[in-house]
Tab-separated table of C-alpha atoms and ligand atoms in Angstrom:
chain	number	residue	atom	x	y	z
A	839	MET	CA	181.250	-21.657	-201.467
A	840	ALA	CA	182.361	-23.516	-198.374
A	841	ILE	CA	184.885	-20.914	-197.424
A	842	THR	CA	184.410	-21.732	-193.770
A	843	LYS	CA	186.532	-24.768	-194.519
A	844	TRP	CA	189.449	-22.629	-195.691
A	845	ILE	CA	192.776	-24.189	-194.843
A	846	PHE	CA	193.258	-25.285	-191.307
A	847	LEU	CA	196.172	-27.134	-189.899
A	848	SER	CA	195.323	-30.421	-188.285
A	849	LEU	CA	197.385	-31.985	-185.557
A	850	THR	CA	197.891	-35.013	-187.767
A	851	MET	CA	199.627	-32.894	-190.316
A	852	MET	CA	201.863	-31.267	-187.771
A	853	MET	CA	203.020	-34.745	-186.828
A	854	THR	CA	203.612	-35.653	-190.473
A	855	LEU	CA	205.794	-32.617	-190.826
A	856	THR	CA	207.822	-33.501	-187.747
A	857	LEU	CA	208.296	-37.136	-188.731
A	858	THR	CA	209.420	-36.274	-192.230
A	859	LEU	CA	212.093	-33.988	-190.901
A	860	THR	CA	213.978	-36.986	-189.614
A	861	HIS	CA	214.138	-38.577	-193.086
A	862	ASP	CA	217.086	-38.258	-195.413
A	863	GLN	CA	217.081	-35.665	-198.149
A	864	GLN	CA	214.878	-37.135	-200.874
A	865	VAL	CA	216.269	-35.316	-203.897
A	866	PRO	CA	219.742	-33.863	-204.502
A	867	CYS	CA	218.328	-30.546	-205.659
A	868	PHE	CA	215.171	-28.431	-205.534
A	869	PHE	CA	214.409	-25.472	-207.823
A	870	ILE	CA	211.558	-23.062	-207.180
A	871	PHE	CA	209.849	-20.796	-209.723
A	872	GLY	CA	207.039	-18.496	-208.722
A	873	ASP	CA	205.737	-15.314	-207.150
A	874	SER	CA	205.491	-13.819	-203.675
A	875	GLN	CA	204.151	-17.073	-202.247
A	876	SER	CA	207.650	-18.492	-202.688
A	877	ASP	CA	209.953	-15.422	-202.904
A	878	ASN	CA	212.547	-15.504	-200.131
A	879	GLY	CA	214.574	-12.413	-200.935
A	880	ASN	CA	214.819	-12.019	-204.707
A	881	ASN	CA	212.872	-8.749	-204.666
A	882	ASN	CA	215.033	-7.159	-201.948
A	883	PRO	CA	217.485	-5.552	-204.413
A	884	LEU	CA	214.814	-4.657	-207.001
A	885	ILE	CA	213.075	-1.317	-207.399
A	886	THR	CA	209.514	-2.364	-206.685
A	887	ASN	CA	206.676	-1.857	-204.269
A	888	ALA	CA	206.330	-5.638	-203.968
A	889	LYS	CA	208.715	-5.965	-201.037
A	890	ALA	CA	208.630	-7.712	-197.689
A	891	ASP	CA	212.027	-6.699	-196.310
A	892	TYR	CA	210.616	-4.707	-193.396
A	893	ARG	CA	208.816	-5.458	-190.151
A	894	PRO	CA	206.373	-6.976	-189.342
A	895	TYR	CA	207.185	-9.433	-192.174
A	896	GLY	CA	209.334	-12.167	-190.681
A	897	ILE	CA	208.143	-11.632	-187.112
A	898	ASP	CA	207.937	-15.420	-186.601
A	899	PHE	CA	210.930	-16.310	-188.762
A	900	PRO	CA	213.952	-17.669	-186.851
A	901	GLY	CA	215.616	-14.568	-185.421
A	902	ALA	CA	212.398	-12.596	-186.010
A	903	VAL	CA	213.997	-10.856	-188.985
A	904	PRO	CA	212.425	-9.695	-192.235
A	905	THR	CA	214.016	-11.625	-195.120
A	906	GLY	CA	211.849	-10.713	-198.083
A	907	ARG	CA	209.345	-13.487	-197.395
A	908	PHE	CA	205.787	-12.173	-197.749
A	909	THR	CA	204.479	-13.722	-194.534
A	910	ASN	CA	205.062	-13.783	-190.782
A	911	GLY	CA	207.421	-16.772	-190.869
A	912	LYS	CA	208.279	-19.495	-193.333
A	913	ASN	CA	206.675	-19.734	-196.760
A	914	MET	CA	205.592	-22.598	-198.955
A	915	ALA	CA	209.059	-23.184	-200.423
A	916	ASP	CA	210.564	-23.384	-196.920
A	917	PHE	CA	208.040	-25.991	-195.759
A	918	LEU	CA	208.467	-28.047	-198.926
A	919	ALA	CA	212.240	-28.036	-198.449
A	920	GLU	CA	211.737	-29.309	-194.880
A	921	LEU	CA	209.364	-32.040	-196.040
A	922	LEU	CA	211.917	-33.116	-198.655
A	923	GLY	CA	214.523	-33.494	-195.930
A	924	PHE	CA	216.716	-30.491	-196.710
A	925	SER	CA	218.471	-29.165	-193.627
A	926	ASP	CA	218.190	-25.556	-194.838
A	927	SER	CA	215.876	-23.523	-197.005
A	928	ILE	CA	216.788	-23.246	-200.684
A	929	PRO	CA	218.673	-19.933	-201.142
A	930	PRO	CA	217.309	-17.070	-203.248
A	931	PHE	CA	218.839	-16.746	-206.721
A	932	VAL	CA	220.112	-13.227	-206.003
A	933	ALA	CA	222.172	-14.330	-202.996
A	934	ALA	CA	223.438	-17.753	-204.061
A	935	GLN	CA	227.111	-18.482	-204.440
A	936	GLY	CA	229.507	-21.194	-205.539
A	937	SER	CA	228.764	-24.876	-205.091
A	938	ALA	CA	225.745	-24.060	-202.879
A	939	ILE	CA	223.730	-23.842	-206.099
A	940	LEU	CA	223.998	-27.623	-206.491
A	941	LYS	CA	221.237	-28.017	-203.886
A	942	GLY	CA	218.962	-25.793	-205.953
A	943	LEU	CA	217.849	-22.201	-206.119
A	944	ASN	CA	214.722	-20.203	-205.474
A	945	TYR	CA	213.983	-17.884	-208.419
A	946	ALA	CA	210.558	-16.701	-207.201
A	947	SER	CA	209.778	-13.010	-207.257
A	948	GLY	CA	206.921	-11.007	-205.748
A	949	ALA	CA	204.494	-9.608	-208.365
A	950	ALA	CA	205.850	-11.966	-211.050
A	951	GLY	CA	203.473	-13.520	-213.523
A	952	ILE	CA	203.374	-15.843	-216.489
A	953	LEU	CA	203.026	-12.808	-218.766
A	954	ASP	CA	205.980	-10.424	-218.841
A	955	SER	CA	203.668	-7.448	-218.270
A	956	SER	CA	201.880	-8.758	-215.163
A	957	GLY	CA	202.885	-6.920	-211.989
A	958	ILE	CA	204.394	-3.960	-213.810
A	959	ASN	CA	202.085	-1.748	-211.718
A	960	LEU	CA	204.292	-2.603	-208.714
A	961	GLY	CA	207.702	-2.159	-210.349
A	962	ASP	CA	210.549	-4.477	-211.278
A	963	ARG	CA	210.256	-8.235	-210.838
A	964	PHE	CA	211.621	-11.485	-212.226
A	965	CYS	CA	208.720	-12.588	-214.426
A	966	MET	CA	208.580	-16.284	-215.375
A	967	ASN	CA	210.606	-15.753	-218.547
A	968	ARG	CA	213.363	-14.007	-216.573
A	969	GLN	CA	213.308	-16.801	-213.989
A	970	LEU	CA	213.922	-19.290	-216.806
A	971	GLN	CA	216.814	-17.161	-218.084
A	972	ASN	CA	218.279	-17.128	-214.582
A	973	HIS	CA	217.924	-20.924	-214.494
A	974	MET	CA	219.859	-21.180	-217.786
A	975	ALA	CA	222.711	-19.252	-216.205
A	976	THR	CA	222.575	-21.610	-213.203
A	977	ILE	CA	222.775	-24.661	-215.450
A	978	ASP	CA	225.945	-23.309	-217.078
A	979	GLN	CA	227.443	-23.008	-213.606
A	980	ILE	CA	226.316	-26.519	-212.657
A	981	ALA	CA	227.922	-27.901	-215.821
A	982	ALA	CA	231.145	-26.118	-214.882
A	983	LEU	CA	231.000	-27.478	-211.315
A	984	LEU	CA	230.275	-31.057	-212.435
A	985	GLY	CA	232.717	-31.044	-215.338
A	986	ASN	CA	230.488	-31.079	-218.410
A	987	GLN	CA	226.946	-30.688	-219.756
A	988	THR	CA	226.277	-34.430	-219.785
A	989	ALA	CA	226.949	-34.666	-216.078
A	990	ALA	CA	224.703	-31.640	-215.525
A	991	ASP	CA	221.875	-33.259	-217.510
A	992	ILE	CA	222.070	-36.448	-215.469
A	993	TYR	CA	222.051	-34.393	-212.281
A	994	LEU	CA	219.121	-32.148	-213.274
A	995	ARG	CA	216.897	-35.130	-214.080
A	996	GLN	CA	216.844	-36.011	-210.388
A	997	CYS	CA	215.901	-32.552	-209.117
A	998	LEU	CA	212.448	-31.504	-207.992
A	999	ASN	CA	211.086	-28.353	-209.608
A	1000	VAL	CA	208.090	-26.484	-208.220
A	1001	VAL	CA	206.277	-23.822	-210.251
A	1002	ASN	CA	203.700	-21.696	-208.421
A	1003	ILE	CA	202.716	-18.713	-210.556
A	1004	GLY	CA	199.651	-17.214	-212.235
A	1005	GLY	CA	197.884	-15.334	-209.426
A	1006	ASN	CA	199.493	-12.033	-210.426
A	1007	ASP	CA	198.305	-12.436	-213.993
A	1008	TYR	CA	194.854	-11.994	-212.473
A	1009	ILE	CA	195.392	-9.760	-209.414
A	1010	ASN	CA	198.061	-7.523	-210.941
A	1011	ASN	CA	196.980	-7.605	-214.550
A	1012	TYR	CA	193.509	-8.794	-215.589
A	1013	TYR	CA	191.776	-7.398	-212.497
A	1014	GLN	CA	193.853	-4.248	-212.224
A	1015	PRO	CA	191.770	-1.152	-212.763
A	1016	PRO	CA	191.975	-0.063	-216.462
A	1017	PRO	CA	194.003	0.556	-218.469
A	1018	SER	CA	195.153	-3.040	-218.055
A	1019	SER	CA	196.425	-4.460	-221.314
A	1020	SER	CA	194.374	-7.630	-220.901
A	1021	SER	CA	191.051	-6.542	-219.447
A	1022	SER	CA	189.412	-6.235	-222.854
A	1023	LEU	CA	189.650	-10.025	-223.254
A	1024	THR	CA	186.961	-12.392	-222.033
A	1025	PRO	CA	188.015	-14.611	-219.101
A	1026	ASP	CA	188.155	-17.561	-221.511
A	1027	ALA	CA	190.381	-15.721	-223.985
A	1028	PHE	CA	192.656	-14.516	-221.186
A	1029	ALA	CA	192.983	-18.057	-219.779
A	1030	ASP	CA	193.858	-19.244	-223.308
A	1031	GLU	CA	196.558	-16.589	-223.594
A	1032	LEU	CA	198.032	-17.517	-220.223
A	1033	ILE	CA	198.060	-21.225	-221.027
A	1034	ALA	CA	199.683	-20.658	-224.442
A	1035	THR	CA	202.523	-18.771	-222.754
A	1036	PHE	CA	202.774	-21.154	-219.780
A	1037	SER	CA	202.951	-24.120	-222.161
A	1038	LEU	CA	206.053	-22.644	-223.814
A	1039	GLN	CA	207.597	-21.944	-220.394
A	1040	LEU	CA	206.989	-25.452	-219.015
A	1041	ARG	CA	208.388	-26.927	-222.232
A	1042	SER	CA	211.498	-24.750	-221.837
A	1043	LEU	CA	211.930	-26.087	-218.332
A	1044	TYR	CA	211.790	-29.619	-219.768
A	1045	ASP	CA	214.178	-28.697	-222.584
A	1046	LEU	CA	216.591	-27.377	-219.969
A	1047	GLY	CA	216.673	-30.834	-218.392
A	1048	SER	CA	213.919	-30.821	-215.753
A	1049	ARG	CA	211.853	-33.980	-215.501
A	1050	LYS	CA	210.104	-33.838	-212.092
A	1051	VAL	CA	207.901	-30.736	-212.032
A	1052	ALA	CA	205.036	-29.947	-209.628
A	1053	VAL	CA	202.845	-27.114	-210.906
A	1054	PHE	CA	200.483	-25.330	-208.537
A	1055	GLY	CA	197.176	-24.013	-209.870
A	1056	VAL	CA	195.937	-20.552	-208.977
A	1057	GLY	CA	194.212	-20.509	-205.597
A	1058	LEU	CA	190.965	-18.863	-204.512
A	1059	ILE	CA	192.194	-15.353	-205.225
A	1060	GLY	CA	188.623	-14.044	-205.145
A	1061	CYS	CA	188.699	-14.782	-201.406
A	1062	ILE	CA	191.753	-12.722	-200.474
A	1063	PRO	CA	191.007	-9.640	-198.356
A	1064	GLN	CA	192.347	-7.275	-201.038
A	1065	GLU	CA	189.932	-8.437	-203.745
A	1066	ILE	CA	187.033	-8.490	-201.260
A	1067	SER	CA	187.845	-4.861	-200.441
A	1068	LEU	CA	188.007	-3.846	-204.123
A	1069	TYR	CA	185.119	-5.710	-205.719
A	1070	PRO	CA	181.475	-6.140	-204.724
A	1071	ILE	CA	180.530	-9.567	-203.436
A	1072	THR	CA	177.187	-11.031	-204.410
A	1073	ASN	CA	174.757	-13.830	-203.582
A	1074	GLY	CA	175.861	-13.899	-199.952
A	1075	SER	CA	179.192	-15.402	-201.028
A	1076	PRO	CA	182.157	-14.566	-198.803
A	1077	CYS	CA	184.293	-14.193	-201.940
A	1078	VAL	CA	184.365	-12.401	-205.281
A	1079	ASP	CA	183.033	-15.402	-207.192
A	1080	SER	CA	183.709	-13.972	-210.659
A	1081	ILE	CA	187.456	-13.870	-209.920
A	1082	ASN	CA	187.492	-17.456	-208.657
A	1083	ILE	CA	185.552	-18.570	-211.717
A	1084	ALA	CA	188.014	-16.818	-214.064
A	1085	ALA	CA	190.990	-18.426	-212.300
A	1086	GLY	CA	189.173	-21.776	-212.500
A	1087	LEU	CA	189.145	-21.488	-216.306
A	1088	PHE	CA	192.937	-21.252	-216.174
A	1089	ASN	CA	193.205	-24.194	-213.754
A	1090	ASP	CA	191.023	-26.466	-215.893
A	1091	ARG	CA	193.227	-25.775	-218.912
A	1092	LEU	CA	196.353	-26.288	-216.814
A	1093	VAL	CA	195.285	-29.835	-215.919
A	1094	SER	CA	194.881	-30.601	-219.638
A	1095	LEU	CA	198.234	-29.013	-220.409
A	1096	ILE	CA	199.961	-31.145	-217.791
A	1097	ASN	CA	198.368	-34.302	-219.198
A	1098	ASP	CA	199.561	-33.282	-222.684
A	1099	LEU	CA	203.114	-32.684	-221.487
A	1100	ASN	CA	203.224	-36.050	-219.729
A	1101	THR	CA	201.908	-37.763	-222.857
A	1102	ASN	CA	204.100	-36.028	-225.406
A	1103	LEU	CA	207.452	-35.396	-223.742
A	1104	PRO	CA	209.548	-38.528	-223.093
A	1105	ASN	CA	210.097	-39.208	-219.380
A	1106	ALA	CA	208.271	-36.023	-218.363
A	1107	GLN	CA	206.828	-36.219	-214.841
A	1108	PHE	CA	204.638	-33.180	-214.388
A	1109	THR	CA	201.998	-33.106	-211.667
A	1110	TYR	CA	199.236	-30.658	-210.793
A	1111	ILE	CA	198.642	-29.331	-207.271
A	1112	ASN	CA	194.986	-28.360	-206.809
A	1113	VAL	CA	195.088	-25.515	-204.308
A	1114	THR	CA	191.289	-25.243	-204.364
A	1115	SER	CA	190.886	-28.819	-203.226
A	1116	ILE	CA	193.413	-28.237	-200.448
A	1117	ALA	CA	191.642	-25.028	-199.373
A	1118	LEU	CA	188.075	-26.293	-199.407
A	1119	GLY	CA	188.107	-29.944	-198.420
A	1120	GLY	CA	189.836	-32.442	-196.216
A	1121	PRO	CA	191.076	-32.603	-192.663
A	1122	SER	CA	189.306	-30.961	-189.780
A	1123	LEU	CA	189.623	-27.417	-188.673
A	1124	ILE	CA	191.775	-26.645	-185.695
A	1125	GLY	CA	192.633	-23.265	-184.354
A	1126	VAL	CA	192.139	-20.955	-187.307
A	1127	LYS	CA	189.304	-18.475	-186.755
A	1128	VAL	CA	189.857	-15.405	-188.909
A	1129	LEU	CA	189.257	-16.130	-192.570
A	1130	ASP	CA	188.774	-12.795	-194.253
A	1131	ALA	CA	190.862	-10.172	-192.458
A	1132	PRO	CA	194.632	-9.684	-192.445
A	1133	CYS	CA	196.720	-10.148	-189.302
A	1134	CYS	CA	198.882	-7.077	-189.883
A	1135	GLU	CA	197.744	-3.498	-190.231
A	1136	VAL	CA	197.822	-2.918	-193.992
A	1137	GLN	CA	198.641	0.140	-196.075
A	1138	LYS	CA	195.344	1.740	-197.036
A	1139	ALA	CA	196.391	3.534	-200.206
A	1140	GLY	CA	199.323	4.010	-202.528
A	1141	ALA	CA	201.221	1.604	-204.723
A	1142	ALA	CA	201.740	-0.890	-201.891
A	1143	ALA	CA	198.113	-0.856	-200.716
A	1144	GLY	CA	197.188	-4.108	-199.010
A	1145	GLN	CA	200.715	-4.943	-197.877
A	1146	CYS	CA	201.691	-4.572	-194.229
A	1147	LEU	CA	202.286	-1.051	-192.976
A	1148	PRO	CA	206.010	-0.695	-192.128
A	1149	ASP	CA	206.353	-1.217	-188.359
A	1150	GLY	CA	202.561	-1.305	-188.162
A	1151	ALA	CA	200.423	-3.222	-185.710
A	1152	VAL	CA	200.286	-6.999	-185.925
A	1153	CYS	CA	197.888	-9.495	-184.352
A	1154	GLY	CA	199.120	-11.571	-181.429
A	1155	ASN	CA	197.308	-14.799	-182.309
A	1156	ARG	CA	198.882	-15.301	-185.709
A	1157	ASP	CA	198.085	-19.003	-185.895
A	1158	GLU	CA	194.380	-18.077	-185.862
A	1159	TYR	CA	194.594	-16.142	-189.137
A	1160	ILE	CA	194.546	-17.403	-192.713
A	1161	PHE	CA	196.026	-14.168	-194.058
A	1162	PHE	CA	199.002	-12.172	-192.840
A	1163	ASP	CA	198.473	-9.154	-195.113
A	1164	ASN	CA	195.714	-8.503	-197.660
A	1165	PHE	CA	197.306	-10.840	-200.216
A	1166	HIS	CA	199.444	-13.419	-198.469
A	1167	PRO	CA	198.788	-16.384	-196.201
A	1168	THR	CA	200.276	-16.756	-192.733
A	1169	GLN	CA	202.937	-19.401	-192.229
A	1170	ILE	CA	200.376	-21.752	-190.681
A	1171	SER	CA	198.388	-21.605	-193.948
A	1172	TYR	CA	201.558	-22.207	-195.980
A	1173	SER	CA	202.477	-25.152	-193.800
A	1174	MET	CA	199.068	-26.702	-194.452
A	1175	MET	CA	199.302	-26.214	-198.220
A	1176	ALA	CA	202.847	-27.580	-198.369
A	1177	SER	CA	201.888	-30.643	-196.294
A	1178	ARG	CA	199.075	-31.597	-198.638
A	1179	ALA	CA	201.007	-30.860	-201.818
A	1180	TYR	CA	203.674	-33.175	-200.425
A	1181	ARG	CA	201.276	-35.848	-199.153
A	1182	ALA	CA	197.735	-35.525	-200.520
A	1183	SER	CA	194.841	-35.876	-198.071
A	1184	LEU	CA	192.155	-36.072	-200.766
A	1185	PRO	CA	192.366	-37.689	-204.207
A	1186	THR	CA	191.640	-34.263	-205.748
A	1187	ASP	CA	194.584	-32.531	-203.999
A	1188	THR	CA	197.140	-33.589	-206.617
A	1189	SER	CA	197.025	-35.179	-210.039
A	1190	PRO	CA	198.372	-37.584	-211.060
A	1191	VAL	CA	200.660	-37.851	-207.977
A	1192	ASP	CA	201.646	-35.901	-204.887
A	1193	ILE	CA	205.176	-34.587	-204.430
A	1194	GLU	CA	206.177	-37.466	-202.148
A	1195	ARG	CA	205.479	-39.921	-204.983
A	1196	LEU	CA	206.856	-37.604	-207.653
A	1197	VAL	CA	210.289	-37.585	-206.063
A	1198	ARG	CA	210.304	-41.379	-205.589
A	1199	GLN	CA	209.053	-42.520	-208.997
B	1575	NAG	C1	231.652	-35.724	-218.100
B	1575	NAG	O1	231.976	-35.745	-216.727
B	1575	NAG	C2	231.795	-37.024	-216.158
B	1575	NAG	C3	231.921	-36.900	-214.645
B	1575	NAG	O2	232.859	-35.943	-214.292
B	1575	NAG	C4	232.786	-37.993	-216.783
B	1575	NAG	O3	232.648	-39.276	-216.190
B	1575	NAG	C5	232.488	-38.051	-218.261
B	1575	NAG	O4	233.442	-38.874	-218.907
B	1575	NAG	C6	232.504	-36.664	-218.897
B	1575	NAG	N1	231.978	-36.800	-220.240
B	1575	NAG	C7	232.475	-36.106	-221.266
B	1575	NAG	C8	231.753	-36.277	-222.572
B	1575	NAG	O5	233.453	-35.386	-221.172
B	1576	NAG	C1	190.233	-29.094	-207.888
B	1576	NAG	O1	189.504	-29.567	-206.790
B	1576	NAG	C2	188.208	-29.039	-206.725
B	1576	NAG	C3	187.625	-29.421	-205.384
B	1576	NAG	O2	187.709	-30.780	-205.169
B	1576	NAG	C4	187.428	-29.579	-207.901
B	1576	NAG	O3	186.096	-29.090	-207.875
B	1576	NAG	C5	188.095	-29.112	-209.187
B	1576	NAG	O4	187.474	-29.692	-210.297
B	1576	NAG	C6	189.562	-29.471	-209.202
B	1576	NAG	N1	190.165	-28.695	-210.258
B	1576	NAG	C7	190.890	-29.214	-211.200
B	1576	NAG	C8	191.373	-28.253	-212.221
B	1576	NAG	O5	191.180	-30.385	-211.216
């Protein structure tokens, strides 16, 4: 696998990002559903080992403060909000108040999965079903703010929704050491189970009034330092190929699901973001050198193994690393992924449209 091509930020894309910042806000509202790749503080009050509210997380965030983002700086949701022209990041569900919710909320939660049970090894989390319940409560508030449900429905149709979840169903469920509830299934049967549940969840999102929905596939989770440290790698591959292949079974079904939703639900505008295409192909490689080791010193054992050691050592050249801890990308990696989800570089990056077109059509 051409892992040497793993996500690198090109100068061209940096310029894209800067230019877009000067544009007007492209949608009135932006809602985010997902896991630690998007969480910006929802896990802070929860009892869980999936937390990023301590240093060195946030070392490159404005003010150099930990916020609950699982990276050194901004995460994918932050960069997407910038690309969409929002002047601020979308607030976390747990901290949002009053009319601020009209611009959208971030429901994402570290360790969350499509299945309710995924991530339970780490503690409490807002799994996808709980995130949808939280969204229902938000919609009631929006209806109250706008006067009635009809006005809320008209409003919600214009919002962008991003769903980026599924990695924990593999990392913190299927590939957890036994006894995992799912590991007796074949990879095909497990992908089927995930898709059956995800189909209901994406339909609920539609039933709640969402029309523009970008759904990220699961990335190359067999290439993250944590899985490389846990599982043997074979055939000279830099990654645990079996894990990538299993996640690929889910992604293939997800593309079909999205086509079905677009065909069968009136005015549905779902689109698929192919994280594998973004990781493996496209623009040239600038600056990033370390592909398989984390930037921060990680916890070696215990329930939070693979996350940064509190107040531990951190690399100085953070823009040269793909990964910040054993699970999570650095902000430079997130910025690259957000740029190409927003404006595709390759035809395979998004299907049928990228987020820039999704919000305009
Ligand atoms: C709902 O609110 C909108 C805007 O405030 C108003 O124009 C409309 O008449 C209301 N509709 C109903 C059914 O009350
Ligand atoms: C995603 O992109 C990769 C690389 O271009 C391609 O091999 C794969 O078929 C795509 N996956 C899906 C589910 O479309």
